[in-house]
Amino acid sequence: MMTGFPDKIFNVSKNGFDQLALEVFDFQYQHNILYKSFVDALKINIGDIDGVTKIPFLPISFFKTREIKTTSFEAEIIFESSGTTQNVNSRHHVKDRSLYENSFIQGFEKFYGPVNNWCIIGLLPSYLERNNSSLVSMVDGLIKLSGHPQSGFYLHEHEKLNRTLQHLESDKQHTMLIGVTFALIDFAENYELRLRNTIVMETGGMKGRRKELTRQESHEFLKNRLGVDEAHSEYGMTELLSQAYSKGEGKFECAPWMKVLVRNEDDPLDVHRKGTGVINVIDLANIYSCSFIATDDAGNIFDNGVFEISGRLDNSDLRGCSLLVF
């Protein structure tokens, strides 16, 4: 059993990331029964795994049907994804909630500075209406840490939100409006503002709520209506404990303990550090779950590690990834 892992994770250097990832892989291979079964089914020689591109990535769909746990534990919290009645939701069993809190707080502050410099406003109606949302948990934590009297969640109170934003602008208060995309667009359709001290951050989420827009179209609309120079974005998911952020143009950067790679859609073991394909995520904060996730997101990784998301695969069962039958 590995001790002091959280300290290693949140203090990992750029040069030390790959070695720590290999240590985490070894730990999870030894102590995660399902992940070990998945790796063994690939008939890979463990001794040949000497770099992050050779580590097997678990298809994200496994979170819908199995408990993904490294070591045996009773979950302190179980995050659950959104979905329709026709879909099975993902469930993320979190051993230690403080791991998630450390990850989102330190990740946020590496991009935006101390949380207590901000007024944090959450516009997440679809998420607030259900339990166990990791996004709501994150924004709630940021709201509490901000300590600002006007930090808080708004459900459908657009007029109140409009007045609050104008008041914060007049005070020149650094403000962050974090919202699901459809809710931000709904608000912006009704209110035109010129926000100079406010960051508007979308977290994705349009499907089934209104006419689908590309990220570029939604960002242009928000910029024009709310008067911001750029629309920021957050990239996270139920199955992860860490986030990547974009400060404009949909170009994302990861927290230091998170890395994205790209795989060939037709060969999930053909993984690269840059290029176009399907996104794999290494999230070292997922130490008691699985840190190596093969997502359904298509994207591109640039030479400097910055990445963009171009869409999702048409089929949720990834070709070449349904390797185990239980």
Short mmCIF file of C-alpha atoms in Angstrom, two decimals, residues 43-171:
data_model
loop_
_atom_site.label_atom_id
_atom_site.label_comp_id
_atom_site.label_asym_id
_atom_site.label_seq_id
_atom_site.Cartn_x
_atom_site.Cartn_y
_atom_site.Cartn_z
CA LYS A 43 -2.49 -9.91 -22.81
CA ILE A 44 0.04 -7.15 -22.24
CA ASN A 45 3.39 -7.90 -20.64
CA ILE A 46 3.36 -5.61 -17.60
CA GLY A 47 7.13 -5.35 -17.75
CA ASP A 48 6.86 -3.67 -21.16
CA ILE A 49 4.85 -0.74 -19.76
CA ASP A 50 7.64 1.82 -19.43
CA GLY A 51 5.83 5.00 -20.51
CA VAL A 52 2.43 6.65 -20.20
CA THR A 53 1.48 5.91 -23.82
CA LYS A 54 1.76 2.18 -23.06
CA ILE A 55 -0.53 2.22 -20.04
CA PRO A 56 -3.95 0.60 -20.78
CA PHE A 57 -6.85 3.06 -20.44
CA LEU A 58 -10.16 1.83 -19.02
CA PRO A 59 -13.21 2.64 -21.21
CA ILE A 60 -15.33 5.23 -19.44
CA SER A 61 -18.46 3.12 -19.99
CA PHE A 62 -17.29 0.75 -17.23
CA PHE A 63 -18.37 3.38 -14.69
CA LYS A 64 -21.97 2.72 -15.77
CA THR A 65 -21.96 -0.96 -14.89
CA ARG A 66 -19.20 -1.60 -12.33
CA GLU A 67 -17.82 -0.21 -9.10
CA ILE A 68 -14.38 1.09 -10.04
CA LYS A 69 -12.41 0.90 -6.80
CA THR A 70 -8.71 0.64 -6.00
CA THR A 71 -8.44 -1.06 -2.59
CA SER A 72 -11.54 -2.04 -0.66
CA PHE A 73 -13.46 0.81 0.95
CA GLU A 74 -16.87 2.28 1.73
CA ALA A 75 -17.31 5.36 -0.45
CA GLU A 76 -17.50 8.67 1.40
CA ILE A 77 -19.52 10.05 -1.51
CA ILE A 78 -20.78 8.63 -4.82
CA PHE A 79 -20.90 11.10 -7.70
CA GLU A 80 -23.45 10.31 -10.39
CA SER A 81 -23.67 11.60 -13.94
CA SER A 82 -26.72 13.20 -15.50
CA GLY A 83 -28.74 11.19 -17.99
CA THR A 84 -32.16 10.33 -19.31
CA THR A 85 -34.40 7.50 -18.22
CA GLN A 86 -33.16 5.54 -21.24
CA ASN A 87 -29.52 5.79 -20.15
CA VAL A 88 -27.54 4.20 -17.35
CA ASN A 89 -25.71 6.86 -15.36
CA SER A 90 -22.05 6.66 -14.43
CA ARG A 91 -21.24 6.32 -10.75
CA HIS A 92 -17.91 7.34 -9.25
CA HIS A 93 -17.19 5.87 -5.82
CA VAL A 94 -14.97 8.36 -3.99
CA LYS A 95 -13.06 7.01 -1.01
CA ASP A 96 -11.97 10.38 0.38
CA ARG A 97 -13.89 13.53 -0.46
CA SER A 98 -10.92 15.67 0.56
CA LEU A 99 -9.04 14.35 -2.50
CA TYR A 100 -11.68 15.93 -4.72
CA GLU A 101 -11.66 19.13 -2.70
CA ASN A 102 -7.87 19.41 -2.87
CA SER A 103 -7.95 18.77 -6.60
CA PHE A 104 -10.59 21.33 -7.57
CA ILE A 105 -9.33 24.01 -5.16
CA GLN A 106 -5.67 23.74 -6.12
CA GLY A 107 -6.56 23.33 -9.78
CA PHE A 108 -8.76 26.44 -9.77
CA GLU A 109 -6.15 28.51 -7.96
CA LYS A 110 -3.38 27.53 -10.38
CA PHE A 111 -5.41 29.11 -13.19
CA TYR A 112 -7.29 31.92 -11.43
CA GLY A 113 -5.53 32.70 -8.15
CA PRO A 114 -6.94 32.56 -4.61
CA VAL A 115 -10.63 31.66 -4.46
CA ASN A 116 -11.26 34.33 -1.82
CA ASN A 117 -10.48 37.03 -4.40
CA TRP A 118 -13.63 36.05 -6.29
CA CYS A 119 -17.38 36.23 -6.03
CA ILE A 120 -18.50 32.82 -7.36
CA ILE A 121 -21.93 32.51 -8.96
CA GLY A 122 -23.28 29.17 -10.14
CA LEU A 123 -25.95 28.93 -12.85
CA LEU A 124 -26.46 25.18 -12.92
CA PRO A 125 -30.23 24.52 -12.92
CA SER A 126 -30.18 21.02 -14.39
CA TYR A 127 -27.47 19.94 -11.94
CA LEU A 128 -29.04 21.52 -8.86
CA GLU A 129 -32.22 19.57 -9.55
CA ARG A 130 -30.53 16.22 -8.90
CA ASN A 131 -28.34 14.70 -6.22
CA ASN A 132 -24.67 13.75 -6.20
CA SER A 133 -23.39 16.02 -8.97
CA SER A 134 -19.61 16.44 -8.82
CA LEU A 135 -19.95 19.80 -10.61
CA VAL A 136 -22.38 21.14 -8.01
CA SER A 137 -20.08 19.87 -5.26
CA MET A 138 -17.14 21.71 -6.83
CA VAL A 139 -18.97 25.00 -7.35
CA ASP A 140 -20.51 24.79 -3.87
CA GLY A 141 -17.02 24.38 -2.43
CA LEU A 142 -15.75 27.39 -4.37
CA ILE A 143 -18.74 29.47 -3.27
CA LYS A 144 -18.07 28.70 0.39
CA LEU A 145 -14.33 29.35 0.08
CA SER A 146 -14.88 32.66 -1.68
CA GLY A 147 -16.50 34.08 1.44
CA HIS A 148 -18.24 36.75 -0.63
CA PRO A 149 -21.75 37.61 0.58
CA GLN A 150 -23.16 37.52 -2.95
CA SER A 151 -21.59 34.21 -3.94
CA GLY A 152 -24.22 31.54 -4.46
CA PHE A 153 -26.35 29.44 -6.79
CA TYR A 154 -29.11 30.73 -9.03
CA LEU A 155 -31.77 28.35 -10.30
CA HIS A 156 -34.05 30.24 -12.72
CA GLU A 157 -33.82 33.71 -11.14
CA HIS A 158 -32.53 35.57 -14.17
CA GLU A 159 -33.72 39.03 -13.13
CA LYS A 160 -32.06 38.67 -9.73
CA LEU A 161 -28.89 37.42 -11.42
CA ASN A 162 -28.91 40.41 -13.75
CA ARG A 163 -29.18 42.85 -10.84
CA THR A 164 -26.46 41.04 -8.90
CA LEU A 165 -24.01 41.09 -11.82
CA GLN A 166 -24.61 44.79 -12.41
CA HIS A 167 -24.05 45.52 -8.71
CA LEU A 168 -20.82 43.51 -8.68
CA GLU A 169 -19.66 45.30 -11.82
CA SER A 170 -20.26 48.68 -10.22
CA ASP A 171 -18.12 47.54 -7.28
#
